[in-house]
Structures are given as C-alpha cells and as structure tokens.
XYZ file of C-alpha atoms in Angstrom:
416
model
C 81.066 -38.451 -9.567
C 82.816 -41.814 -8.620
C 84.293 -41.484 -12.396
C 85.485 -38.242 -12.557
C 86.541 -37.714 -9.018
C 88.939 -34.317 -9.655
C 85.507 -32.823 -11.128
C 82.641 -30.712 -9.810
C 79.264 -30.611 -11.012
C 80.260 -26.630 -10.732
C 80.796 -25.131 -7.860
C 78.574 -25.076 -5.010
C 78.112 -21.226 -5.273
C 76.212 -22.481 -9.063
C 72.590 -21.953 -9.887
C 72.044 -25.194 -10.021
C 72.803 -25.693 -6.378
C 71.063 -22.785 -5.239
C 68.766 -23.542 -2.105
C 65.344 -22.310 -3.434
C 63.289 -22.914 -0.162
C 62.883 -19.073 1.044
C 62.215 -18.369 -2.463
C 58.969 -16.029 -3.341
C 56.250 -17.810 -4.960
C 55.975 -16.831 -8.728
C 52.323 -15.089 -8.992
C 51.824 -16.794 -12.148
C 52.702 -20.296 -10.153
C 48.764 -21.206 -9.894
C 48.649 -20.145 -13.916
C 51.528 -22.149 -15.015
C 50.614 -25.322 -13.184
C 47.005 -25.500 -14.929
C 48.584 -25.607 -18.443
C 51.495 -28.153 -17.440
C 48.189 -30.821 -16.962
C 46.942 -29.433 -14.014
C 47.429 -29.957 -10.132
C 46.514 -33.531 -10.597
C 49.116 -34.274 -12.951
C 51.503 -36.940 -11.421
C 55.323 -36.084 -12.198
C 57.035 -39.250 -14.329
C 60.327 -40.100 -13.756
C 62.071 -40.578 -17.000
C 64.259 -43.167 -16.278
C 65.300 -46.877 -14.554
C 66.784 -49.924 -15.673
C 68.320 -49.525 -19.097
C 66.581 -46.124 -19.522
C 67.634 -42.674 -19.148
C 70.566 -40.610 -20.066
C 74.139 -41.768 -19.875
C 77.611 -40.095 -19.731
C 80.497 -41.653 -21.103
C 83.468 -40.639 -19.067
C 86.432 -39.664 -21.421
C 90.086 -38.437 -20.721
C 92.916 -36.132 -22.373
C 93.842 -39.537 -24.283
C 90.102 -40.313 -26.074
C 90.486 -39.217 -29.551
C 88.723 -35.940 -30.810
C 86.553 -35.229 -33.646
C 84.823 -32.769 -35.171
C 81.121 -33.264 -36.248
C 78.830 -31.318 -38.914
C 76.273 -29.396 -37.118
C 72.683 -28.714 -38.390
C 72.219 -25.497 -36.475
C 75.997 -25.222 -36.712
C 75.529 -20.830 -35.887
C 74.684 -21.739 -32.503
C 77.131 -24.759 -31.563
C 80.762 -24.846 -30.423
C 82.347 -25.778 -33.288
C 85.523 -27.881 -31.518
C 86.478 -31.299 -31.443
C 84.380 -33.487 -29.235
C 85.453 -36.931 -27.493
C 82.770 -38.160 -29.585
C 83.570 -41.873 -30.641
C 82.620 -45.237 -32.265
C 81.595 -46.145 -28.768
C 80.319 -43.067 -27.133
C 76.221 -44.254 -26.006
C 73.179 -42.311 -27.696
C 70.310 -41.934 -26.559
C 68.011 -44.184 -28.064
C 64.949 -42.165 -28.635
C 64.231 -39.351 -31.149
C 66.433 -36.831 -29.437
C 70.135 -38.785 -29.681
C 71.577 -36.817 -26.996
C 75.476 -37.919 -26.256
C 77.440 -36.754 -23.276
C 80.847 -36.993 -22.714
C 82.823 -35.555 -20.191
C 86.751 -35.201 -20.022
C 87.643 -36.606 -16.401
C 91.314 -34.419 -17.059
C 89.945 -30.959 -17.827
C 86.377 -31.221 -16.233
C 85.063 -29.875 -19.631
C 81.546 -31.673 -20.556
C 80.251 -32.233 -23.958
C 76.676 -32.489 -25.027
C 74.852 -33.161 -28.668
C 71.613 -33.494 -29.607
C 70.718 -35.655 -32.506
C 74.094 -37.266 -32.606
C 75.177 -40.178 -35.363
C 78.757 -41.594 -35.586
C 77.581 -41.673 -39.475
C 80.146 -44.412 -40.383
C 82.987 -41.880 -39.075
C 81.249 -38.728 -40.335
C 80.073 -37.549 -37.547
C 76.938 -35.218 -37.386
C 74.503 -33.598 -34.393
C 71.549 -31.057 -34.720
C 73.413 -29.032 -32.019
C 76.558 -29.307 -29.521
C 78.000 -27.596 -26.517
C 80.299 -27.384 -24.310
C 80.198 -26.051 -20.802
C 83.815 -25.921 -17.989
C 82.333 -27.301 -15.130
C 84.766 -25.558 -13.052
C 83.050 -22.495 -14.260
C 79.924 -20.203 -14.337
C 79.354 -19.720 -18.136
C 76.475 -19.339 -19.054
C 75.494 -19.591 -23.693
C 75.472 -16.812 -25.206
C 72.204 -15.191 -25.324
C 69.414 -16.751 -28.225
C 71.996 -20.157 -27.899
C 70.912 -23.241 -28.311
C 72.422 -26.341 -26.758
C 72.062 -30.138 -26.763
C 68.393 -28.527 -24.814
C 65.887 -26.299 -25.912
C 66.724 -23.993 -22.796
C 70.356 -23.490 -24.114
C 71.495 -25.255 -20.522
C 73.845 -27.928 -19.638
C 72.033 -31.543 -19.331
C 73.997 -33.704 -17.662
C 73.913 -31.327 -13.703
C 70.211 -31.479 -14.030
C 70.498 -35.586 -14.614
C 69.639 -37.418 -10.976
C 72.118 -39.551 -11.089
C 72.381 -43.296 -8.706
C 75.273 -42.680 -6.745
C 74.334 -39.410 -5.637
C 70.730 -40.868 -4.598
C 72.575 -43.705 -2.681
C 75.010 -41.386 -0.536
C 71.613 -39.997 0.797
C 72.363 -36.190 -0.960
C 71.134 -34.883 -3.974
C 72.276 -31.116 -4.026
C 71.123 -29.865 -7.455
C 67.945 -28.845 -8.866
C 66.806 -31.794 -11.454
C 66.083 -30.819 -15.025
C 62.170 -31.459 -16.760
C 60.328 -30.962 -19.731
C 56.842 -29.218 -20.196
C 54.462 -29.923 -23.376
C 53.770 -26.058 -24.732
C 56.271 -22.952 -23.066
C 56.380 -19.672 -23.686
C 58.297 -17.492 -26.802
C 60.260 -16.402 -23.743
C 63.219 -17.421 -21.115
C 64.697 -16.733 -18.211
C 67.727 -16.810 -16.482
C 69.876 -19.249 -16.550
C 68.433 -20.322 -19.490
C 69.202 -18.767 -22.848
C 67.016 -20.207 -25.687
C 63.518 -21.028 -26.262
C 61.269 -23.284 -28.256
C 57.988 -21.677 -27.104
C 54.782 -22.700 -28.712
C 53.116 -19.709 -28.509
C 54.068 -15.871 -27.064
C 51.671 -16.635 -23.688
C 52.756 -15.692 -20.470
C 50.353 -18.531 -19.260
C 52.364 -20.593 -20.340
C 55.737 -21.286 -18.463
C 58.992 -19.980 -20.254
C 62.556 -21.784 -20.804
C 64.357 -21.821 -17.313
C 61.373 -21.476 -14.927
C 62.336 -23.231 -11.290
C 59.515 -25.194 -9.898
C 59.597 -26.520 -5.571
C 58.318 -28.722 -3.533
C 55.935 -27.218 -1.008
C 57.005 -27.717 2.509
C 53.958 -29.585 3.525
C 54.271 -32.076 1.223
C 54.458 -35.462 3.405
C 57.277 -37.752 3.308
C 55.506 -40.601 5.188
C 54.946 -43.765 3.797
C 58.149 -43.078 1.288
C 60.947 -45.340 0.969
C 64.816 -43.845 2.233
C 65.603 -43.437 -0.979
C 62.436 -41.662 -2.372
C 63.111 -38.808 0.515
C 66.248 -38.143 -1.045
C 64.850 -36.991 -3.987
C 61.978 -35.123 -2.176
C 64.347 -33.463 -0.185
C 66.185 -32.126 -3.265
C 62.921 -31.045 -4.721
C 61.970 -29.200 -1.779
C 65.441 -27.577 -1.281
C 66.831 -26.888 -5.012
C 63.481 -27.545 -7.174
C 63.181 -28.789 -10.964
C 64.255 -26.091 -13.760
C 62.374 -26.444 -17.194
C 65.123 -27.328 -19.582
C 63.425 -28.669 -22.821
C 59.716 -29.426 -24.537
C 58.370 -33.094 -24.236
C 55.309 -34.523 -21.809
C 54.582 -32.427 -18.867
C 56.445 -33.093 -15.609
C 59.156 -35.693 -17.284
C 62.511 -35.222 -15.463
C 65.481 -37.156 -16.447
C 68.078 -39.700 -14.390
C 71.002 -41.696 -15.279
C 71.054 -45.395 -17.225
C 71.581 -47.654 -14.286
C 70.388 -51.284 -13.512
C 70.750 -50.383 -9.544
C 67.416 -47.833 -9.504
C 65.187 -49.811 -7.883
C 61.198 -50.471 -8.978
C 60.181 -49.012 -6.043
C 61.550 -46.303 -5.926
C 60.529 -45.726 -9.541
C 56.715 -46.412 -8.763
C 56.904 -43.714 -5.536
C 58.380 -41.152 -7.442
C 55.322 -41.598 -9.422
C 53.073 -40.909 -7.256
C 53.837 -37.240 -6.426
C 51.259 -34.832 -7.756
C 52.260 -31.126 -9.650
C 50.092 -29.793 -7.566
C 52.557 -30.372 -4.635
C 54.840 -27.793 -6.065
C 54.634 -24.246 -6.418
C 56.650 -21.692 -9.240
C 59.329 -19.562 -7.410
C 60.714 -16.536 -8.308
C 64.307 -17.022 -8.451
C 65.367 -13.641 -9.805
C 67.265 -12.732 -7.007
C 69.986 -15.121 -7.117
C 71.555 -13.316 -10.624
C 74.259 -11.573 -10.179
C 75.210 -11.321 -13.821
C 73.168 -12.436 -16.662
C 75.541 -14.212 -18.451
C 77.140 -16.121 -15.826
C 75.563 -19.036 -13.590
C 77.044 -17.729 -10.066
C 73.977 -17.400 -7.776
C 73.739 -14.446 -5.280
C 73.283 -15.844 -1.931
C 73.767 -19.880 -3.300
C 74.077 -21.803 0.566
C 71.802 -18.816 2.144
C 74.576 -16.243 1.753
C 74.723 -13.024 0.398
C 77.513 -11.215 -1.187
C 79.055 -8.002 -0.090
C 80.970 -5.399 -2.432
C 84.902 -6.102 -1.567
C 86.873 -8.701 0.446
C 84.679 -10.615 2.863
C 84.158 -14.314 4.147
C 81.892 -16.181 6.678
C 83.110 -19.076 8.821
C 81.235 -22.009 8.012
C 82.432 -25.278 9.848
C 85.681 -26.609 11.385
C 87.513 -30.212 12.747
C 87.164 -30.744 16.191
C 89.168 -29.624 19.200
C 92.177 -32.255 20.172
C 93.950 -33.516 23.516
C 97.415 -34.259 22.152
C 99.902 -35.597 23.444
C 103.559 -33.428 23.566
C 105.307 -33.395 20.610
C 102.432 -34.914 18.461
C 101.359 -33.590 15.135
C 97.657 -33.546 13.906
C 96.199 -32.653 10.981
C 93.363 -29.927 10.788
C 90.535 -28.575 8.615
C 88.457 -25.220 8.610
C 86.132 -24.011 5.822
C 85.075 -20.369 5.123
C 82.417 -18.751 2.854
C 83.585 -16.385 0.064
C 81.093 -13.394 1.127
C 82.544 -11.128 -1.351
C 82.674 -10.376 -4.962
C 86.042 -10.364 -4.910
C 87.809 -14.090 -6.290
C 90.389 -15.599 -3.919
C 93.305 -16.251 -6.242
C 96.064 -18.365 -4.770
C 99.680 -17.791 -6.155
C 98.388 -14.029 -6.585
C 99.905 -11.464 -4.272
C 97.143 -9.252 -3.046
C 94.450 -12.104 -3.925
C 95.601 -15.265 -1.978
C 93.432 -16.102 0.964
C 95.712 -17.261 3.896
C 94.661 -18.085 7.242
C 96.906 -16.065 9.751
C 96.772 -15.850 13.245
C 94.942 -13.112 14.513
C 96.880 -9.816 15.348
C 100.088 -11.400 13.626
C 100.521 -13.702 16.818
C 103.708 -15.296 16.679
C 103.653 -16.634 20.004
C 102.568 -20.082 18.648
C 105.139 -20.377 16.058
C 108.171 -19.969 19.449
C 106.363 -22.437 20.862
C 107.465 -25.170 18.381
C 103.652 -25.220 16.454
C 104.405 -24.888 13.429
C 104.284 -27.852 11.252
C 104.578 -26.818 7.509
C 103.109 -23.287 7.626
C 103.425 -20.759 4.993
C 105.879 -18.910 7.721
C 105.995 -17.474 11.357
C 102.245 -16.666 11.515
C 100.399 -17.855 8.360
C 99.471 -21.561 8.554
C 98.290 -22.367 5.525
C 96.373 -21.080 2.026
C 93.110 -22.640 0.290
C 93.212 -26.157 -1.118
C 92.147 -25.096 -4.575
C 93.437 -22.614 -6.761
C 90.686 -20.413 -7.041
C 87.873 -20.073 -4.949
C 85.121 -17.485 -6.500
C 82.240 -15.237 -4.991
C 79.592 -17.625 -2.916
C 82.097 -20.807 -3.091
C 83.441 -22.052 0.034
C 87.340 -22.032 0.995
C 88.717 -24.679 2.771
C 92.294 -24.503 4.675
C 94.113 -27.386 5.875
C 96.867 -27.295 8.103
C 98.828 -29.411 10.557
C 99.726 -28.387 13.925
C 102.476 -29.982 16.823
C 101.486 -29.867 19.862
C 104.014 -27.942 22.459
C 105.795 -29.875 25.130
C 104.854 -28.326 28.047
C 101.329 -29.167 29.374
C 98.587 -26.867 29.313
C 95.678 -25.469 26.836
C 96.813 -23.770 24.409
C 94.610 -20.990 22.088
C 95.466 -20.823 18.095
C 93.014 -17.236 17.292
C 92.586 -17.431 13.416
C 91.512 -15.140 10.978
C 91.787 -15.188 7.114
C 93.619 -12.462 5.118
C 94.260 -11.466 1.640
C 98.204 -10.504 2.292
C 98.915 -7.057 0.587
C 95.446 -5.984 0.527
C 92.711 -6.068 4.325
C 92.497 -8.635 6.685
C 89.147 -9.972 6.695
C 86.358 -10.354 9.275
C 87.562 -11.121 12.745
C 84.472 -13.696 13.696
C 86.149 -15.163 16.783
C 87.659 -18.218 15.068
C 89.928 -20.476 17.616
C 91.579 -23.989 18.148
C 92.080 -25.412 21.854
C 94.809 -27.568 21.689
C 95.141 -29.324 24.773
C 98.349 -31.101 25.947
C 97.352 -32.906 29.335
C-alpha cells in the first residue's frame, strides 16, 4: 500500500492471491447458492464514502498496549499498537486494524474499546504478512473464519492502479458447523452441508458480461473472476467489505450492485494446500511445485544497443518451482544467477559491473524468496568496447548444491 510501501499483502505465492479461474466447480455450488438468498440475490458492497473498514498505519515508534480479551484462549496475547486514536469500526462488530509499516506485522480486534486507557476486545490477532501462517486450528480471530481481514479488504488505491490481485473477503447469513482451508474457525448455525462452511471460495463465471460497466467496476470483476470472494464471517448474504475512503465513487458503488449471486459459481480449491497450517498455495500464478531445487523463467528487461563503455542496468524474474526456500546469505541456499557453463568469457571482456565475481552477476533482491514466490535479480552490465553483439547465457544456481533448469535464458547486448 502507498502507506506501508516496504510491506506485502503476503507474498504472491499466498492463498489469497491464488488465481482460481481453472478451478473445479464445487458440486455443492448450485446447493450453497440457494441458501445464501438464491441466484437472484444481488451482491452489496459494504462500503463508500465514510463507510467501510479502515487501517491505521503504525510504526516501531507507536506505543504498545496490551488489552483484556473476552475469548482471551484464542487471541495473541501481545501488545498491540492499539491507541487513543486508532479508528473503530462504528457498527456492532468494533473491528480495529493496525499495521506496523517497520515489521509488516498486522493487528486485528474485534469488539475493540480504548475503555478510558483500559483497553479491551472480544478477540485479537496477529498475522506477519511476510509470511504464510495460518491460526492455529479451532482459532478465532478478529473474523469468525479465524482469517486475516484487512488482505480480503478492496481497498481504493489498488482499484485505481487498474489491479486488484486478491480474492475479497464476504459474509453469508447461516454457514455450516464446519471449515475449510485457509480458514480455521467457525460460527456455523447449524451442522448442514447445505449450507456453506467458514473459508468456502466463491468465482465469477467467465460469461459474466462486462459491457455497459464503468473502468473501474471491471477491475473488480476481473478480480472476482480471477481470485473469487472467500467467506470470512456471518452477517447478510453476499456483503463484502472495502476501505473508508471519500474517493469511491457513487457509481461505481451502484454497479457493483447490480451483479447477481447467481453469476458465480463455488470452486473447489483443495488443490492449492500444500500444508494445512500454512497459507502457501500449490500452483499460486498457474505453477506447480516440484520436490527439490527448481525455478521457471517468468519475464525479463528488454534487449539494449549500447554504446562502448556504457553501463545499463538490468532486471530478470524467475518462479520458485520448488519446495525448496531460496535463502540468500546461506551457502547451499542462495539463488545466484550465473552464466551458463561457468562462462567467464564476459567477465575478460570488461562486463562486469558489480557482480558477485568472475561469473555470478548478481543474487535475489529479497532475502528470502519461498516455494511459488517469484525471484527477481538485478544486475548492471558495461558494454565492451569493441563493436559487435554480444550473448550473456544465464542460468540460476544454488552454489554448493545443483544448478537449476537450463531454459535458454540470454541477453543481446549490442554495441553498434
């Protein structure tokens, strides 16, 4: 977010950014749908102009606290940038969210009060955004599904850069004694598997017609279609939640109202679990993982025509395809990017600029870059003085342990 630049919304290898649209249809889809109010119920968006949910962005200097918990078993009991001036929610829920912009840790209550300086919640959590952790199992959290809030929010700015890459959070009226991953709680009415449990993943069918929708408005479609809405908490069926902001405009609001349930279908997202207690999704951007050290070129900068001598900066971006994590700093874990074969012929020709030696040019630009998540590797190169075309053949490599897949991957540098 614009606030909390340094921090993810976890990583793009999440659940909540799993792509959804190959998904199987659930065979209880049709079932589900006619006790959420029915194909002709129109989805509501919960939010615009001074409603909604909002996040108050907090650093390593906002004071902590620590609050009294009414279902204090199944909250984190640590302090919480919680303060005289933190919002609430000003309904019967009370939900505060806070998130530390210096340790990308987010904090959530339900049923918060500053209580005069004695402060008290029904429930709190606290998820590392930089990680997969999932509650424990039977947890509760600021939601009835024991998930995060706040990734499932549709937030403004995200709907204004023309991508929204998560699926959006909403409530149903009755669920089932039951849930499913990722969730980990549930507030089920009755024990009826016609009824839809805790973590259920609703999409957008594929035929559902954009025309006559504003710019905006397809933005949201789209992220319907691709990542879906999860069922996160009880309340009117089809609600899903956005940010506080004065910016969302009315018609925008109206359009999203418009869109019937019965434009979406139940999927059975089973597949993407790799672990039950962790959020990484098998296969999260259409990949799957492979036992071991693997990777998948994704994208690279563009070819250049330099001139001699020149240096220029470039940018290539590979896949994690393993379940191995790519630990930089880590002998036998750090992803480089070598040169194919060990070439050193580049490096005599004067183009190295800054690489990890002879012929390694550079490592990831984060730390750690887990199963599904992508890598990236920047990296400058100089140009050689003589004219000609010149061939950098790249390959990653985890140094002390297997080089891995050769896909091909080259530069043309091109010195006229």
């Amino acid at each position: 977010m614009p606030e909390a630049p340094n921090c993810p919304i976890y990583a793009s290898s999440d659940v909540w950014h799993s792509n959804i649209q190959n998904m199987p249809v659930h065979p209880q889809s049709g079932t589900w749908l006619a006790n959420m109010g029915g194909p002709s119920r129109l989805l509501h968006p919960d939010f615009g102009g001074p409603y909604g949910y909002q996040l108050q962005v907090t650093s390593n200097a906002t004071p902590p606290t620590r609050l009294q918990f009414d279902y204090a078993d199944e909250s984190d009991d640590v302090p919480y940038p919680f303060t005289a001036t933190t919002p609430i929610e000003p309904a019967s829920d009370a939900h505060a969210f806070m998130l530390n912009k210096d340790t990308c840790v987010l904090y959530e209550l339900f049923a918060a009060s500053w209580n005069g300086g004695r402060p008290t919640a029904g429930s709190g959590a606290v998820f590392d955004l930089k990680r997969h952790d999932l509650r424990p199992s039977g947890w509760t959290s600021a939601d009835a599904a024991g998930l995060p809030i706040w990734p499932g929010v549709l937030r403004y700015d995200e709907v204004a850069s023309g991508v929204v890459d998560h699926a959006i959070r909403f409530t149903a009226q009755r669920t089932d004694r039951s849930f499913v991953w990722p969730a980990r709680h549930q507030a089920g009415a009755a024990r009826d598997a016609s009824l839809p449990p805790m973590g259920a993943r609703f999409r957008l069918r594929s035929d559902f017609s954009f025309a006559g929708f504003s710019t905006q408005t397809q933005v949201v479609l789209t992220a319907m279609q691709r990542y879906g809405l999860i069922l996160a908490d009880n309340g009117s069926n089809f609600f899903f939640q956005g940010q506080v902001d004065s910016r969302w405009s009315d018609q925008l609001i109206s359009e999203l109202k418009r869109i019937p349930a019965g434009a979406f279908d139940a999927v059975d997202a089973s597949s993407l679990m790799v672990d039950p207690n962790s959020g990484l999704a098998r296969g999260a951007g259409g990949v799957a993982l492979e036992s071991g050290w693997h990777s998948r070129w994704l994208s690279q900068s563009d070819y250049l025509v330099m001139s001699p001598g020149q240096i220029a900066s470039f940018w290539i971006k590979f896949t994690n395809t393993g379940t191995e994590t790519w630990n930089r700093g880590i002998w036998g874990q750090q992803a480089n990017l070598g040169l194919n074969g060990d070439d050193k012929a580049p490096y005599r020709l004067g183009m190295a600029a800054n690489w990890l030696w002879d012929d390694r040019i550079a490592t990831t630009t984060v730390p750690v870059v887990a199963p599904g998540e992508i890598g990236e590797f920047r990296f400058n190169v100089r140009a050689p003085m003589v004219h000609g075309t010149y061939r950098l053949n790249l390959r990653p490599v985890i140094d002390g342990t297997v080089w891995l897949e050769d896909q091909g991957v080259f530069w043309l540098i091109v010195v006229p």
